Amino acid sequence: MNKTGFIFDLDGVIVDTAKYHYLAWKNLAEELGIEFTEEDNEKFKGVSRRRCLEILLEMGGITVSDEQFESWLQEKNEDYLRYISKMDETEILPNVQRVLEYLKERDIPMALGSASKNAIPILEKVSLLPYFKAVVDGNAVTKAKPDPEVFLIAAEELGVNPSHCVVFEDAVAGIEAANSAKMLSIGIGNSEVLSQAAYSFEDFTEMDIEFLDKLVDTLEERIK
Ligand code: B16
Ligand code: MG
């Protein structure tokens, strides 16, 4: 068993793919005559693609056949894939790579824990895939956050006891999932919104090396 493990959410933590999800959902919403704002898109963060479409259709009061539902789901994803096909390293959020390097230098294994079914192509696009020992994404889970499944699978794949894992998350449901997995949750974003996190930071530029050192020491203390 490894001693400690670090798990990262993708959208809102490593990259800001929410803006591309927004554009793709907005295109579909327009086609369906539904008004869709950036505020509406907030509710889609960390939520599975399927659930997002259900919410959108509820907003428009639209009921559809299973076949039509699947076809819109595919249309949105194809549109989204066109946006992300242009992504590169410049889209990595500030200081993320510094944190990944810090952990790599210390041989601390890292995993991705995301609701996205497009996590691997996105990590490839921004050249971060090699940092991750495990990628647990929307293809691997049956239960969405706040269920802890995604993070528990990640801990298992890292070979780390869940209580010795740290999770970086930007969504309330993700913080809840990390807490119920008995992991140390770190919110990335608004601290009032993420009040259930053990610690929170506006972004990784606010997190200094001293904090990371302290975090690793705290976890290693838990192990003793
Ligand atoms: P896909 P995360 C989530 O990523 C996004 O925040 C959410 O808006 C999206 O609907 C979900 O992934 C599914 O994404 O359509 O690519 O499968 O924050 O869990 O990394
Ligand atoms: Mg997220």
Coordinates of N, CA, C and O in Angstrom, one line a residue, residues 26-88:
K26 N -25.6 25.6 -24.7 CA -26.3 26.8 -25.2 C -26.8 26.6 -26.7 O -27.9 26.9 -27.0
N27 N -25.9 26.0 -27.5 CA -26.2 25.7 -28.9 C -27.4 24.8 -28.9 O -28.4 25.0 -29.7
L28 N -27.4 23.7 -28.1 CA -28.6 22.8 -28.1 C -29.8 23.5 -27.6 O -30.9 23.3 -28.2
A29 N -29.7 24.3 -26.5 CA -30.8 24.9 -25.9 C -31.5 25.9 -27.0 O -32.7 25.9 -27.1
E30 N -30.6 26.6 -27.7 CA -31.2 27.5 -28.7 C -32.0 26.8 -29.8 O -33.1 27.2 -30.1
E31 N -31.4 25.6 -30.2 CA -32.1 24.8 -31.2 C -33.5 24.3 -30.6 O -34.5 24.2 -31.4
L32 N -33.6 24.1 -29.3 CA -34.8 23.6 -28.7 C -35.7 24.8 -28.2 O -36.8 24.6 -27.6
G33 N -35.2 26.0 -28.4 CA -36.0 27.2 -28.0 C -36.0 27.4 -26.5 O -37.0 27.9 -25.9
I34 N -34.9 27.0 -25.8 CA -34.9 27.1 -24.3 C -33.8 28.2 -24.0 O -32.7 28.1 -24.6
E35 N -34.1 29.1 -23.2 CA -33.1 30.1 -22.8 C -32.1 29.5 -21.8 O -32.6 28.8 -20.8
F36 N -30.9 29.7 -22.1 CA -29.8 29.0 -21.2 C -28.7 30.0 -20.9 O -28.1 30.5 -21.9
T37 N -28.6 30.4 -19.6 CA -27.6 31.4 -19.3 C -26.4 30.8 -18.6 O -26.4 29.6 -18.2
E38 N -25.4 31.7 -18.4 CA -24.2 31.2 -17.7 C -24.5 30.8 -16.2 O -23.9 29.9 -15.7
E39 N -25.6 31.4 -15.7 CA -26.0 31.1 -14.3 C -26.6 29.7 -14.3 O -26.4 28.9 -13.4
D40 N -27.4 29.4 -15.4 CA -27.9 28.0 -15.5 C -26.8 27.0 -15.6 O -26.9 25.9 -15.0
N41 N -25.8 27.4 -16.3 CA -24.6 26.5 -16.5 C -23.9 26.1 -15.2 O -23.4 25.0 -15.0
E42 N -24.0 27.0 -14.2 CA -23.5 26.7 -12.9 C -24.0 25.4 -12.3 O -23.3 24.7 -11.7
K43 N -25.3 25.2 -12.5 CA -26.0 24.0 -12.0 C -25.5 22.7 -12.7 O -25.8 21.6 -12.2
F44 N -24.8 22.9 -13.8 CA -24.4 21.7 -14.6 C -23.0 21.3 -14.1 O -22.5 20.2 -14.6
K45 N -22.3 22.1 -13.3 CA -20.9 21.8 -13.0 C -20.9 20.5 -12.1 O -21.6 20.4 -11.1
G46 N -20.0 19.6 -12.5 CA -19.9 18.3 -11.7 C -21.0 17.3 -11.9 O -21.0 16.3 -11.4
V47 N -22.0 17.7 -12.7 CA -23.2 16.9 -13.0 C -23.0 16.1 -14.2 O -22.5 16.6 -15.2
S48 N -23.5 14.8 -14.3 CA -23.2 14.0 -15.5 C -23.9 14.6 -16.7 O -25.0 15.3 -16.6
R49 N -23.4 14.2 -17.9 CA -24.0 14.7 -19.1 C -25.5 14.4 -19.2 O -26.3 15.2 -19.6
R50 N -25.8 13.2 -18.9 CA -27.2 12.7 -19.0 C -28.1 13.5 -18.0 O -29.2 14.0 -18.5
R51 N -27.7 13.7 -16.8 CA -28.5 14.5 -15.9 C -28.6 16.0 -16.3 O -29.7 16.6 -16.2
C52 N -27.6 16.5 -16.9 CA -27.6 17.9 -17.5 C -28.7 18.0 -18.5 O -29.5 18.9 -18.5
L53 N -28.8 17.0 -19.4 CA -29.8 17.1 -20.5 C -31.2 17.0 -19.8 O -32.2 17.7 -20.2
E54 N -31.3 16.1 -18.8 CA -32.7 16.0 -18.1 C -33.0 17.4 -17.5 O -34.2 17.8 -17.7
I55 N -32.1 18.0 -16.9 CA -32.4 19.3 -16.3 C -32.8 20.4 -17.4 O -33.7 21.1 -17.2
L56 N -32.0 20.3 -18.5 CA -32.3 21.3 -19.6 C -33.7 21.1 -20.1 O -34.5 22.0 -20.3
L57 N -34.1 19.8 -20.3 CA -35.4 19.5 -20.8 C -36.5 19.9 -19.8 O -37.6 20.4 -20.2
E58 N -36.2 19.7 -18.5 CA -37.2 20.1 -17.5 C -37.3 21.7 -17.6 O -38.4 22.2 -17.4
M59 N -36.2 22.4 -17.8 CA -36.3 23.9 -17.9 C -37.2 24.3 -19.0 O -37.9 25.3 -18.9
G60 N -37.2 23.5 -20.1 CA -38.0 23.9 -21.3 C -39.4 23.2 -21.3 O -40.1 23.4 -22.2
G61 N -39.6 22.4 -20.2 CA -40.9 21.7 -20.2 C -41.1 20.7 -21.3 O -42.2 20.5 -21.8
I62 N -40.0 20.1 -21.7 CA -40.0 19.2 -22.9 C -39.9 17.7 -22.5 O -39.1 17.4 -21.7
T63 N -40.8 16.9 -23.0 CA -40.7 15.5 -22.8 C -40.4 14.8 -24.1 O -40.9 15.2 -25.1
V64 N -39.4 13.9 -24.1 CA -39.0 13.3 -25.4 C -38.9 11.8 -25.3 O -38.9 11.2 -24.2
S65 N -38.8 11.1 -26.5 CA -38.6 9.7 -26.5 C -37.2 9.4 -26.2 O -36.3 10.3 -26.3
D66 N -36.9 8.2 -25.8 CA -35.5 7.8 -25.4 C -34.6 8.0 -26.6 O -33.5 8.4 -26.4
E67 N -35.1 7.7 -27.8 CA -34.3 7.8 -29.0 C -33.9 9.3 -29.2 O -32.7 9.6 -29.5
Q68 N -34.8 10.2 -29.1 CA -34.5 11.6 -29.3 C -33.6 12.1 -28.2 O -32.7 12.9 -28.4
F69 N -33.8 11.6 -27.0 CA -32.9 12.0 -25.8 C -31.5 11.6 -26.2 O -30.5 12.4 -26.0
E70 N -31.3 10.4 -26.6 CA -29.9 9.9 -26.9 C -29.3 10.7 -28.1 O -28.1 11.0 -28.1
S71 N -30.1 11.1 -29.0 CA -29.6 11.8 -30.2 C -29.2 13.2 -29.8 O -28.1 13.7 -30.2
W72 N -29.9 13.9 -28.9 CA -29.5 15.2 -28.4 C -28.2 15.1 -27.5 O -27.4 16.0 -27.6
L73 N -28.2 14.0 -26.8 CA -27.0 13.8 -25.9 C -25.7 13.7 -26.8 O -24.7 14.3 -26.5
Q74 N -25.9 13.0 -27.9 CA -24.8 12.8 -28.8 C -24.4 14.1 -29.5 O -23.3 14.5 -29.7
E75 N -25.5 14.8 -29.9 CA -25.3 16.1 -30.6 C -24.5 17.1 -29.7 O -23.5 17.7 -30.1
K76 N -24.9 17.2 -28.4 CA -24.2 18.1 -27.5 C -22.7 17.6 -27.3 O -21.8 18.5 -27.3
N77 N -22.5 16.3 -27.2 CA -21.2 15.9 -27.0 C -20.3 16.1 -28.2 O -19.1 16.5 -28.1
E78 N -20.8 15.9 -29.4 CA -20.0 16.1 -30.6 C -19.6 17.6 -30.7 O -18.5 17.9 -31.1
D79 N -20.6 18.4 -30.3 CA -20.3 19.9 -30.4 C -19.2 20.2 -29.3 O -18.2 20.9 -29.6
Y80 N -19.3 19.7 -28.1 CA -18.3 19.9 -27.1 C -17.0 19.4 -27.5 O -15.9 20.1 -27.3
L81 N -16.9 18.2 -28.1 CA -15.6 17.7 -28.6 C -15.0 18.6 -29.6 O -13.7 18.7 -29.7
R82 N -15.8 19.3 -30.4 CA -15.2 20.2 -31.4 C -14.5 21.4 -30.6 O -13.4 21.8 -31.0
Y83 N -15.1 21.8 -29.5 CA -14.5 22.9 -28.7 C -13.2 22.4 -28.1 O -12.2 23.1 -28.1
I84 N -13.3 21.2 -27.5 CA -12.1 20.8 -26.7 C -10.9 20.3 -27.6 O -9.8 20.2 -27.2
S85 N -11.3 20.1 -28.9 CA -10.2 19.6 -29.8 C -9.1 20.7 -30.0 O -8.0 20.4 -30.4
K86 N -9.5 21.9 -29.7 CA -8.5 23.0 -29.8 C -7.8 23.3 -28.5 O -6.9 24.2 -28.5
M87 N -8.0 22.5 -27.5 CA -7.3 22.8 -26.2 C -5.8 22.5 -26.3 O -5.5 21.5 -26.9
D88 N -5.0 23.2 -25.5 CA -3.6 22.8 -25.3 C -3.2 23.2 -23.9 O -4.0 23.7 -23.1

